[in-house]
């Protein structure tokens, strides 16, 4: 008899995260548990109550790295982890004023999830970080490539903190960092996954374990809508969740291991061009 499985989704009380939690609950069995997490107790409780009975709401502020570590220690073992939390920043918001919140939620939290949950990921497990097609290295100025290409997780964390400091002291653009926070943040997320995966590949693939970053494509959420309006290829959260859930419930593909995957296809790590036009639309 198969042992009950435990799944965790961060940032899961709305949008894509909620759709992922619902999809996991539907595809898993009644004896499995899906932990739906968010930092607002009321929203977490309401979201969990609206989903199948195998969904359990947990309050988790992903900016609290100690809370992430405590949850991992409490669980002891986990089968599926999807790191999905993101900070909402609008086109008219000051990028520099929102940098700390954005980096803490998107990057510091991702690093904490990787460090805390990878060691307790059971054989055959899935550890996925929701990123973006903007997470390929080519979207950064070439002067910055060495910070992330082939980096260890410690080096990725150092690069993120160097970027944060440059934003605060006003030297970020001079050093080549784009004004748009989303670009270096997503590149760093993908680089962090690559760094973790580099040390585990052979063993994980032998056990059908998959670690990867995933791009869901354009999703119609409160976070994305102000940026793209009536973008014609937009998906509902449930539509966007399908390809990610397919990665969870199909055998691990060695080609996808450690890579950025979109709709089942691997995106070239070195592809992309710096989005200079986007910077021109933003408030520093």
XYZ file of C-alpha atoms in Angstrom:
284
model
C 0.000 0.000 0.000
C 1.325 3.421 -0.949
C 1.964 5.745 1.980
C -0.074 8.954 2.154
C 1.617 11.830 0.354
C 2.092 15.407 1.486
C 2.036 18.358 -0.909
C 2.756 22.011 -0.168
C 1.930 25.103 -2.217
C 3.111 28.551 -1.108
C 1.155 31.642 -2.075
C -1.913 29.453 -2.573
C -4.911 31.387 -1.293
C -5.662 32.995 -4.677
C -4.849 32.966 -8.392
C -2.459 30.383 -9.757
C -1.484 29.085 -6.313
C -5.105 28.346 -5.470
C -5.578 26.563 -8.806
C -2.464 24.473 -8.135
C -3.701 23.499 -4.669
C -7.099 22.544 -6.065
C -5.512 20.571 -8.902
C -3.268 18.671 -6.505
C -6.189 17.882 -4.231
C -8.191 16.563 -7.174
C -5.389 14.427 -8.626
C -4.167 13.058 -5.298
C -6.146 10.605 -3.194
C -8.372 11.322 -0.218
C -5.704 10.071 2.196
C -3.098 12.511 0.864
C -2.744 16.030 2.256
C -2.354 19.310 0.390
C -1.094 22.198 2.492
C -2.421 25.484 1.116
C -0.377 28.343 2.547
C -0.568 32.120 2.670
C 0.072 34.843 5.203
C -3.501 36.126 5.726
C -5.297 33.760 8.154
C -8.784 34.696 6.913
C -7.945 34.235 3.233
C -6.148 30.958 3.906
C -9.127 29.592 5.883
C -11.648 30.661 3.252
C -9.603 29.217 0.393
C -9.064 25.874 2.129
C -12.731 25.595 3.095
C -13.776 25.930 -0.559
C -11.548 23.041 -1.712
C -11.725 19.253 -1.198
C -11.416 17.854 2.303
C -7.799 16.748 1.790
C -6.708 20.413 1.655
C -5.414 21.921 4.886
C -4.845 25.657 5.281
C -1.625 26.789 6.922
C -0.594 30.367 7.682
C 2.929 30.895 6.361
C 4.664 34.199 5.755
C 7.331 33.248 3.213
C 9.402 36.288 4.150
C 9.955 34.588 7.514
C 12.714 32.131 6.628
C 12.653 30.652 10.128
C 8.952 29.864 9.734
C 9.734 28.004 6.499
C 12.426 25.992 8.277
C 10.055 25.234 11.173
C 7.376 23.941 8.816
C 9.863 21.679 7.063
C 11.063 20.343 10.416
C 7.473 19.735 11.512
C 6.594 17.806 8.361
C 9.781 15.749 8.346
C 9.131 14.559 4.806
C 7.283 15.913 1.790
C 6.400 14.603 -1.663
C 5.432 17.718 -3.623
C 6.494 21.322 -3.088
C 5.442 24.152 -5.392
C 6.956 27.519 -4.505
C 4.593 30.100 -5.956
C 4.591 33.182 -3.705
C 5.035 36.546 -5.442
C 4.791 40.193 -4.362
C 2.440 42.395 -6.339
C 4.076 45.455 -7.920
C 2.155 47.667 -10.352
C 3.506 49.578 -13.366
C 3.049 52.909 -11.581
C 4.734 51.778 -8.355
C 8.276 52.863 -7.617
C 10.479 49.875 -8.387
C 13.159 50.903 -5.901
C 10.641 51.572 -3.117
C 9.171 48.082 -3.539
C 12.497 46.278 -4.009
C 12.838 44.866 -0.496
C 9.360 43.365 -0.404
C 9.680 41.985 -3.926
C 13.100 40.422 -3.324
C 12.111 39.014 0.068
C 9.023 37.272 -1.338
C 10.393 36.173 -4.692
C 14.023 35.390 -3.906
C 14.843 35.135 -0.211
C 11.752 32.964 0.233
C 12.648 30.791 -2.767
C 16.119 30.211 -1.339
C 14.604 29.263 2.022
C 12.159 26.825 0.411
C 14.971 25.182 -1.538
C 17.238 24.922 1.494
C 14.519 23.694 3.867
C 12.479 21.339 1.700
C 15.007 19.782 -0.684
C 16.606 17.767 2.158
C 13.209 16.283 3.153
C 11.924 15.644 -0.367
C 11.027 11.974 -0.572
C 12.152 9.741 -3.464
C 9.896 10.310 -6.450
C 9.114 13.802 -5.202
C 8.661 17.065 -7.054
C 10.135 20.441 -6.066
C 9.029 23.146 -8.481
C 9.581 26.919 -8.383
C 7.127 29.019 -10.380
C 9.238 31.538 -12.280
C 8.858 33.110 -15.739
C 10.241 33.042 -19.270
C 12.042 36.219 -18.162
C 14.193 33.962 -15.983
C 16.635 33.069 -18.767
C 20.112 34.558 -18.530
C 19.914 36.506 -21.791
C 17.408 38.910 -20.258
C 20.230 40.384 -18.178
C 23.020 42.682 -19.304
C 26.020 40.478 -20.266
C 28.071 42.197 -17.538
C 25.916 40.353 -14.985
C 25.923 36.874 -16.485
C 28.884 35.639 -14.455
C 26.952 36.228 -11.238
C 24.409 33.522 -12.085
C 25.881 31.227 -14.734
C 27.171 28.096 -13.024
C 26.735 29.714 -9.605
C 26.238 27.872 -6.339
C 23.196 28.674 -4.229
C 25.397 30.712 -1.884
C 26.659 32.705 -4.858
C 23.131 33.306 -6.147
C 22.127 34.595 -2.723
C 25.153 36.888 -2.665
C 24.295 38.218 -6.143
C 20.721 38.942 -5.073
C 21.879 40.849 -2.021
C 24.414 42.777 -4.143
C 21.582 43.729 -6.492
C 19.415 44.804 -3.550
C 22.231 46.989 -2.188
C 22.811 48.547 -5.613
C 19.109 49.434 -5.861
C 19.254 51.166 -2.492
C 22.459 53.077 -3.131
C 21.404 54.179 -6.609
C 24.073 52.313 -8.603
C 21.950 49.457 -9.986
C 21.398 50.776 -13.503
C 24.997 51.923 -13.802
C 26.082 48.358 -13.031
C 23.726 46.956 -15.679
C 20.791 45.890 -13.526
C 17.443 46.557 -15.221
C 14.990 48.874 -13.524
C 12.238 46.259 -13.791
C 12.546 44.147 -10.631
C 10.897 41.144 -12.245
C 13.833 40.402 -14.561
C 16.767 39.911 -12.138
C 14.375 38.336 -9.656
C 13.261 35.646 -12.110
C 16.792 35.014 -13.393
C 17.908 34.550 -9.792
C 15.044 32.143 -9.096
C 15.989 29.976 -12.066
C 19.689 30.182 -11.164
C 18.905 29.081 -7.602
C 17.045 26.012 -8.856
C 19.888 25.190 -11.243
C 22.385 25.517 -8.387
C 20.467 23.161 -6.119
C 19.816 20.646 -8.885
C 23.454 20.524 -9.966
C 24.414 18.683 -6.777
C 21.546 16.172 -6.819
C 20.927 15.250 -10.443
C 22.190 11.663 -10.619
C 20.590 10.498 -7.388
C 17.302 12.310 -7.997
C 16.804 10.965 -11.506
C 17.562 7.437 -10.301
C 14.667 7.884 -7.839
C 12.257 9.603 -10.303
C 12.639 12.873 -8.396
C 12.289 16.162 -10.272
C 13.573 19.608 -9.287
C 12.851 22.365 -11.807
C 11.610 25.895 -12.309
C 8.434 26.359 -14.310
C 6.961 29.125 -16.434
C 3.149 29.007 -16.499
C 2.850 31.477 -19.396
C 0.616 34.525 -19.222
C -1.932 34.106 -16.423
C -4.892 36.382 -15.736
C -4.355 37.378 -12.102
C -4.521 40.566 -10.077
C -0.713 40.690 -10.219
C -0.349 40.416 -14.002
C -3.460 42.224 -15.246
C -2.170 45.793 -14.664
C 0.912 45.009 -16.759
C -0.644 43.396 -19.796
C -4.310 44.392 -19.947
C -6.175 42.469 -22.662
C -3.243 40.319 -23.748
C -4.826 37.837 -26.198
C -2.994 34.682 -25.049
C -3.852 35.062 -21.373
C -4.882 31.917 -19.476
C -7.107 31.472 -16.482
C -5.297 30.227 -13.367
C -6.844 26.769 -13.804
C -5.659 26.590 -17.414
C -2.146 27.675 -16.428
C -2.000 25.136 -13.609
C -2.466 22.137 -15.929
C 1.025 22.028 -17.437
C 2.610 22.450 -14.006
C 0.486 19.665 -12.554
C 1.437 17.448 -15.488
C 5.082 17.781 -14.397
C 4.063 16.591 -10.960
C 2.161 13.532 -12.126
C 4.293 12.242 -15.013
C 7.644 10.417 -14.733
C 10.655 12.692 -14.296
C 12.286 13.668 -17.594
C 16.074 14.015 -17.432
C 15.926 16.816 -20.004
C 13.763 18.895 -17.670
C 15.744 18.278 -14.504
C 17.110 21.542 -13.083
C 15.824 23.522 -16.069
C 13.178 26.172 -16.713
C 10.183 24.377 -18.217
C 7.238 25.948 -20.047
C 4.354 23.772 -21.283
C 6.602 20.717 -21.040
C 9.429 22.259 -23.100
C 12.803 23.349 -21.746
C 13.696 27.016 -22.265
C 17.326 27.678 -23.192
C 19.097 29.092 -20.129
C 21.079 31.557 -22.244
C 18.206 32.785 -24.413
C 16.488 36.177 -24.235
C 17.416 39.834 -24.618
C 17.361 42.621 -22.002
C 13.858 44.220 -21.969
C 15.026 47.814 -22.279
C 11.690 49.047 -23.614
C 9.940 47.919 -20.430
C 12.336 49.931 -18.283
C 11.348 53.115 -20.082
C 7.759 52.691 -18.842
C 8.606 52.317 -15.172
C 9.024 54.575 -12.184
C 12.504 54.259 -10.601
